[in-house]
Coordinates of C-alpha atoms in Angstrom, one line a residue:
X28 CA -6.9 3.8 -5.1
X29 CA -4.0 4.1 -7.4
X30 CA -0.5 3.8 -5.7
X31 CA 2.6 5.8 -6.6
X32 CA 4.5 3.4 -8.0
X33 CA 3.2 4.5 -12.1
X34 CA 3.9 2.7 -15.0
X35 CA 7.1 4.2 -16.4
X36 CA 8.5 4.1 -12.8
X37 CA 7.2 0.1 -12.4
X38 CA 9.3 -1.1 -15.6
X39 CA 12.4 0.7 -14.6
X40 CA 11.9 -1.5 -11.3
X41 CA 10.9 -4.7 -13.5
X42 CA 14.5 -3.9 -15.0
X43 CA 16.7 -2.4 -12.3
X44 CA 14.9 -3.2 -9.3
X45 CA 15.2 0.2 -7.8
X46 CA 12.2 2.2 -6.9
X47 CA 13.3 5.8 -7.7
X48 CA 10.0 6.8 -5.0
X49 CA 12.0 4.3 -2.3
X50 CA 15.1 5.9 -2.9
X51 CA 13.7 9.5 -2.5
X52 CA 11.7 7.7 0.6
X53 CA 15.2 6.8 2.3
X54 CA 16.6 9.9 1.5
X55 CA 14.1 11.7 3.7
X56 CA 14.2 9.0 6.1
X57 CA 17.8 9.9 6.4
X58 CA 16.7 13.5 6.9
X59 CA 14.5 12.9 9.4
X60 CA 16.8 11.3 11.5
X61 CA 19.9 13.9 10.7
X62 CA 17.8 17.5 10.8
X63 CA 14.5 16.5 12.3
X64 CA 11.9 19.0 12.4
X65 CA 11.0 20.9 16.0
X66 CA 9.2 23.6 17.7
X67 CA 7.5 26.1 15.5
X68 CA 8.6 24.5 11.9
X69 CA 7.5 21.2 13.3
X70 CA 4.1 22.2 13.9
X71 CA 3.3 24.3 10.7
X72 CA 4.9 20.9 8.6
X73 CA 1.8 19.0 10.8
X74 CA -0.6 21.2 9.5
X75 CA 0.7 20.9 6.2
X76 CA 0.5 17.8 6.2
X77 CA -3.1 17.2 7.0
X78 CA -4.1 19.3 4.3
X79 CA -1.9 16.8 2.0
X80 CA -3.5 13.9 3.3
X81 CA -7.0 15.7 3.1
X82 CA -6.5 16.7 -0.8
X83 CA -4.8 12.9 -1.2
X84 CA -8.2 11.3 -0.6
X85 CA -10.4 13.8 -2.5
X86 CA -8.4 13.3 -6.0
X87 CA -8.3 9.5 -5.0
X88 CA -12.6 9.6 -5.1
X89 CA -12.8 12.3 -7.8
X90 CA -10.3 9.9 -10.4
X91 CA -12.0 6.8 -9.8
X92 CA -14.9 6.2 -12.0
X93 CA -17.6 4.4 -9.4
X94 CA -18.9 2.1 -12.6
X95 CA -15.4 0.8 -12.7
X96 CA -15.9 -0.6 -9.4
X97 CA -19.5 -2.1 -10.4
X98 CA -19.1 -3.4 -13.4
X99 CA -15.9 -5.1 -12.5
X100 CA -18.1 -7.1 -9.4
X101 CA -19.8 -9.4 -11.7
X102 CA -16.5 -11.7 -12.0
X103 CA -17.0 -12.8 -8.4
X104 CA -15.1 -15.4 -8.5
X105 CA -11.6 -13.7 -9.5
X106 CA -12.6 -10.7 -7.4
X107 CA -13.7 -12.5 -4.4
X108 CA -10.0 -14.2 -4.4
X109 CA -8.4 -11.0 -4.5
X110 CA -9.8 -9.3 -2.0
X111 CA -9.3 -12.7 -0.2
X112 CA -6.2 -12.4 -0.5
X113 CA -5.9 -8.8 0.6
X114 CA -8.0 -8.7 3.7
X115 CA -8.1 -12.5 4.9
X116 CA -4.9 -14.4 3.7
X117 CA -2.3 -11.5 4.4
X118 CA -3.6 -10.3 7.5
X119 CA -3.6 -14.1 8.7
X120 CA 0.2 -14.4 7.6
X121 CA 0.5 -10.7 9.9
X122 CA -0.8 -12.0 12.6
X123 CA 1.4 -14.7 12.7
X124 CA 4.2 -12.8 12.6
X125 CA 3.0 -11.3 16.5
X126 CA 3.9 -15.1 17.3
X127 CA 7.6 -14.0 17.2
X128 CA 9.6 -13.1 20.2
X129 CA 10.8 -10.0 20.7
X130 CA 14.5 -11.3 20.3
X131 CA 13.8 -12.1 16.8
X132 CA 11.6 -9.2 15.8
X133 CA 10.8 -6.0 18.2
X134 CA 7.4 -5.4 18.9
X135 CA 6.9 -1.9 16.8
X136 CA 8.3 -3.7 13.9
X137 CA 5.8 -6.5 14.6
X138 CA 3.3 -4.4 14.7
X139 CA 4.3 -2.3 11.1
X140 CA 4.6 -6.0 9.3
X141 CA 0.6 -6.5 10.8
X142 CA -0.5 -3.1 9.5
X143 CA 1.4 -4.0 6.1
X144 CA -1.0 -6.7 5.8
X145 CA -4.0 -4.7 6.2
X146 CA -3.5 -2.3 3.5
X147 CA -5.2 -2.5 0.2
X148 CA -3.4 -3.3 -2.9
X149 CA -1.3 -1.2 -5.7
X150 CA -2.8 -0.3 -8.5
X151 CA -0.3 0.5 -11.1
X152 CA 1.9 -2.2 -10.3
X153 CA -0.1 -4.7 -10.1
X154 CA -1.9 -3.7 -13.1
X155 CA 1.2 -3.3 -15.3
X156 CA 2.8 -6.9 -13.7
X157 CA -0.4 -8.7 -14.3
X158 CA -0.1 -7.3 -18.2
X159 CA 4.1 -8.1 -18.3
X160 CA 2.8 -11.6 -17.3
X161 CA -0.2 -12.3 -19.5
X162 CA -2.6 -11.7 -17.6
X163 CA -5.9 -10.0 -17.6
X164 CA -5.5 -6.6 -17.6
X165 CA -8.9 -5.6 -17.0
X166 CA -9.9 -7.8 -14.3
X167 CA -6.5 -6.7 -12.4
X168 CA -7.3 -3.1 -12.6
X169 CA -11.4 -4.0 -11.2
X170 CA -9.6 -6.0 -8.6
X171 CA -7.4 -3.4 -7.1
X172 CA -9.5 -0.1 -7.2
X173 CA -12.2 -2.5 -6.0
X174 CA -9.7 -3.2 -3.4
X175 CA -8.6 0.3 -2.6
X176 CA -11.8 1.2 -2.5
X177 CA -12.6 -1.1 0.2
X178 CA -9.6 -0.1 2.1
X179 CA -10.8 3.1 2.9
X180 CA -13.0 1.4 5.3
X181 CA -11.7 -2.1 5.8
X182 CA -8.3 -0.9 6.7
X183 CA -9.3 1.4 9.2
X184 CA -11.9 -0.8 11.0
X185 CA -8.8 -4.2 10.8
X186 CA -6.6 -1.4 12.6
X187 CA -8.8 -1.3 15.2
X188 CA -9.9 -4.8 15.9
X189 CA -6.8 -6.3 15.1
X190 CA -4.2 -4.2 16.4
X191 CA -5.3 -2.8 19.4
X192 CA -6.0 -6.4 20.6
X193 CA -2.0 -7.2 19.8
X194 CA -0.5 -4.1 20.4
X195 CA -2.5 -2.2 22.9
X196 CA -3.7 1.6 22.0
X197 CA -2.1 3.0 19.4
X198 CA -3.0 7.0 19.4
X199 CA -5.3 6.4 16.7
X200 CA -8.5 8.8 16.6
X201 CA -11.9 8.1 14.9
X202 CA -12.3 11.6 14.2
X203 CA -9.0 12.0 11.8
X204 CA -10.1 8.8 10.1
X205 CA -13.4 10.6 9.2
X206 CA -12.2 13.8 8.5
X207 CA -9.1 13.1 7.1
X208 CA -9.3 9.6 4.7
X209 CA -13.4 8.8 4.5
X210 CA -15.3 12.8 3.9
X211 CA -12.8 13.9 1.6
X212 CA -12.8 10.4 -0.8
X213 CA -16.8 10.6 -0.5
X214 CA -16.6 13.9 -1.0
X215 CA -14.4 13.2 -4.3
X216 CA -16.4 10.5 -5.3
X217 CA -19.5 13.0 -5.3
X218 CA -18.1 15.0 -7.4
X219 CA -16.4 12.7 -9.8
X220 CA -18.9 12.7 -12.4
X221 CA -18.0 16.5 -12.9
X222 CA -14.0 16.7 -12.6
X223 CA -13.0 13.2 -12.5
X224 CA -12.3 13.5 -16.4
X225 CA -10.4 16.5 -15.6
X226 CA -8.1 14.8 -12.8
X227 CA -7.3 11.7 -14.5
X228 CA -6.6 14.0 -18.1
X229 CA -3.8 15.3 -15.8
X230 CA -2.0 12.4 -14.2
X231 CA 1.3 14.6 -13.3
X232 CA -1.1 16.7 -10.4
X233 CA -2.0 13.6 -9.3
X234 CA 1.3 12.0 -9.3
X235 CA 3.1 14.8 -8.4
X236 CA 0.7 15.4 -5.4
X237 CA 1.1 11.2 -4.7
X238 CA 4.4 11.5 -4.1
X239 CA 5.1 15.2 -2.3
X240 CA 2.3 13.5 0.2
X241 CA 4.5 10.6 0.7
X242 CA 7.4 12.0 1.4
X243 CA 6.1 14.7 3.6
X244 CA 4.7 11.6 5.8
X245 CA 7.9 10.0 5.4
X246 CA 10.2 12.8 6.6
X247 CA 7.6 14.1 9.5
X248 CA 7.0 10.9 10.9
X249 CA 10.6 9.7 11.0
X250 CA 11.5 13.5 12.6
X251 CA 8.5 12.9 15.4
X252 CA 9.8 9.6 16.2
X253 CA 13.6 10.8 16.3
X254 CA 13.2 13.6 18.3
X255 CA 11.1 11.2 21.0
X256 CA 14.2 8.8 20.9
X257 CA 12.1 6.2 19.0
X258 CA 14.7 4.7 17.3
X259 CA 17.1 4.4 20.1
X260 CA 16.5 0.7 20.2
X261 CA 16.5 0.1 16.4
X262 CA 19.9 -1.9 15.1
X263 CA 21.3 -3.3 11.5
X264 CA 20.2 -6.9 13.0
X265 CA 16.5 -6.0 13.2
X266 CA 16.5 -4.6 9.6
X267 CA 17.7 -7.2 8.2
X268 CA 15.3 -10.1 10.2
X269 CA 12.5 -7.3 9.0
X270 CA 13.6 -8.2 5.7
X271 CA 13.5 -11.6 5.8
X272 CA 10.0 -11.7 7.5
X273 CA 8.5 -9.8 5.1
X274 CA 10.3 -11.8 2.4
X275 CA 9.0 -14.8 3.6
X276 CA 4.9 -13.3 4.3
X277 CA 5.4 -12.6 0.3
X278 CA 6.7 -15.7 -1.0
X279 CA 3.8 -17.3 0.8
X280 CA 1.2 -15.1 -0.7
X281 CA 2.9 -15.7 -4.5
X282 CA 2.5 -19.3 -3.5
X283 CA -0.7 -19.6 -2.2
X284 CA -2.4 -17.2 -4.6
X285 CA -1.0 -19.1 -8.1
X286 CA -1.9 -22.5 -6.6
X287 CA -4.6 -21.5 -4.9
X288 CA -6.5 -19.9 -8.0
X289 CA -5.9 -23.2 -10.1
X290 CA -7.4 -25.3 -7.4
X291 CA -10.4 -22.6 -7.9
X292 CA -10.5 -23.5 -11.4
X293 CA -9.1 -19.8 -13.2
X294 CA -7.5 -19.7 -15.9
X295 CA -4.1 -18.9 -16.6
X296 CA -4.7 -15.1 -17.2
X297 CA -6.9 -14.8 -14.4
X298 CA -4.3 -16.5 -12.0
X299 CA -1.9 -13.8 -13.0
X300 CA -4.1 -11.0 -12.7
X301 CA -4.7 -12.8 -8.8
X302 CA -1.0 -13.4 -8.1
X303 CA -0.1 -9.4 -8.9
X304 CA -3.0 -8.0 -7.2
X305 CA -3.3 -10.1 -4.6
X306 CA -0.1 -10.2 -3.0
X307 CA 1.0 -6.2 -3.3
X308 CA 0.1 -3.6 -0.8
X309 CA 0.0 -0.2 -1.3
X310 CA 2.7 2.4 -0.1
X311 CA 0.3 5.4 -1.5
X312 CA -2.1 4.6 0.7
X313 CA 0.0 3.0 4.1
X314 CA 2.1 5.8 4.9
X315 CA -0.9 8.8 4.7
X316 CA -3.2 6.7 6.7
X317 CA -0.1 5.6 9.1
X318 CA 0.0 9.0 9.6
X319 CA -3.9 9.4 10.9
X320 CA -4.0 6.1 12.3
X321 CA -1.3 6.3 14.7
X322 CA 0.5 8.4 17.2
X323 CA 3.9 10.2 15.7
X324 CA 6.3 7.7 17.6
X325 CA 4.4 4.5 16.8
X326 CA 3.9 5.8 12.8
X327 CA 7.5 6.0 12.2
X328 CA 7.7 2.1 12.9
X329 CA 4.8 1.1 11.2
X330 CA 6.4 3.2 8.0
X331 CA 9.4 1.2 7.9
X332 CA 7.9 -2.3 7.0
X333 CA 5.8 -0.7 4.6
X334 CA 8.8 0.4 2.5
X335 CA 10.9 -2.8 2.7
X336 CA 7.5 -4.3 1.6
X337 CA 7.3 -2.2 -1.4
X338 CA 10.6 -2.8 -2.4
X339 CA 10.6 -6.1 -2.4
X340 CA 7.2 -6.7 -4.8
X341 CA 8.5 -4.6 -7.0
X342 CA 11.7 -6.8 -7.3
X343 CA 9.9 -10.0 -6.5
X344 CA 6.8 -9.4 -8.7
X345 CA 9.1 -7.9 -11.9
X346 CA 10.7 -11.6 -11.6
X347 CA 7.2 -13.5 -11.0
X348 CA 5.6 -11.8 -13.9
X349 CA 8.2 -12.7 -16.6
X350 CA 8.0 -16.4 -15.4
X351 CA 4.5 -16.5 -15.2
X352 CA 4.2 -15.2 -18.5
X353 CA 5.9 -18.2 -20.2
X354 CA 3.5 -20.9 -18.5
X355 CA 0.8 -21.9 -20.6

């Protein structure tokens, strides 16, 4: 499922560091807490945005070429360590973090690092690190739409095992699930071999519709949770231990998944192409599904780890791949 973060947009980040989507994010976060949206103009943005969501989904089946996916099984050695590393190693390193107290990290941020770790990987980034570090291309690009592909279901289903035993209910429903993330990406994927070339010939819709989702998410979720008093509690301290938790779940994963890969016996390329897929989540797909997977007040904390998350692969990875692509 391709994430936001494109090309052109991923080597301005290898270079500068700076998301321009994250930056556009935080301004509507900052909107969202300043003018939040209430009573009638509240409710029409709601709607709004579940038709966003809904069309999000469909051009996510109808662009993704289903033979990709197949084709791209028959390395299962590569592809079984990356979606290892999605769906097993992270969400390990996201339970642990529920270990914390509540002094150190509050419980809705606990819970938005755990839901980080269940999302599926990027797929521009990952692809376009893997290739800035030598690695194989192809198998990075099989890896995460395999990946995303996956999370349309996985994610969901690990939301519900997984966080309702640590967290309690979470004002999810099974219904938005289907109707908003699953029908529409069948429904795509049905129709791909008729309009998929169409969609992908015109990568600024999909982009452009990427992005406007995004930040619609963004700003409604943060306005829900501010007009509820959500983020009475929230202080600089916690943002910055947030930081340094998901800091640390990353430089785990870039550990684990380099070593780990050589202990498997891949080669250099396809130990890049592991380290870049396997240890970036996707901010295209977290905060949309966020949005159907959780009540308004508990979605606006479960957004915030996503974003620090994002930001700090980009950095992080941008500095990885250059290393990485001087080892031989």
């Amino acid at each position: 499922m391709p994430s936001p973060d494109r090309p052109r947009s991923t080597f301005a980040a290898a270079k500068g560091w700076v998301d321009p989507l994250v930056v556009l994010i935080v301004a509507v976060l900052v909107l969202g807490l300043l003018v939040p949206a209430t009573g009638t103009f509240a409710d029409v943005l709601a709607v709004v945005r579940t038709c966003a969501i809904v069309l999000l989904f469909f051009l996510y089946g109808a662009r993704m070429p289903t033979r990709e996916v197949v084709d791209g099984l028959r390395n299962w050695r590569l592809q079984g360590s990356m979606l290892g590393a999605t769906y097993v190693l992270l969400p390990v390193l996201g339970l642990l973090v529920q270990l914390l107290p509540d002094a150190v990290l509050a419980p809705e941020l606990r819970t938005g690092v755990l839901y980080l770790s269940l999302l599926p990987s990027t797929v521009q980034s990952s692809v376009v690190f893997t290739s800035v570090a030598r690695g194989n291309v192809a198998a990075a690009i099989t890896g995460a739409t395999i990946s995303n592909v996956a999370g349309i279901v996985l994610t969901p289903l690990l939301v519900g095992v997984l966080m309702t035993a640590t967290s309690g209910p979470l004002g999810g429903s099974l219904s938005g699930i289907l109707l908003q993330l699953l029908l529409p990406f069948v429904v795509g994927q049905v129709l791909q071999p008729w309009v998929g070339g169409w969609v992908r010939a015109h990568a600024p819709l999909t982009r452009t519709t990427d992005r406007a989702t995004i930040l619609l998410v963004a700003y409604t979720s943060v306005s829900q949770a501010t007009v509820s008093g959500a983020w009475d509690h929230l202080t600089a301290v916690a943002l910055v231990v947030l930081v340094a938790v998901c800091a640390v779940v990353l430089a785990v994963v870039l550990v684990v998944t380099w070593w780990g890969g050589k202990r498997l016996g891949l080669d250099r390329a396809d130990r890049a192409a592991l380290v870049m897929v396997g240890s970036t989540k996707s901010l295209a797909t977290g905060l949309p599904m966020a949005a159907v997977l959780f009540s308004p007040a508990v979605a606006a904390g479960v957004a915030l780890p996503v974003i620090v998350f994002h930001q700090l692969q980009l950095a992080t990875c941008a500095v990885v791949a250059r290393r990485v692509a001087r080892v031989e």
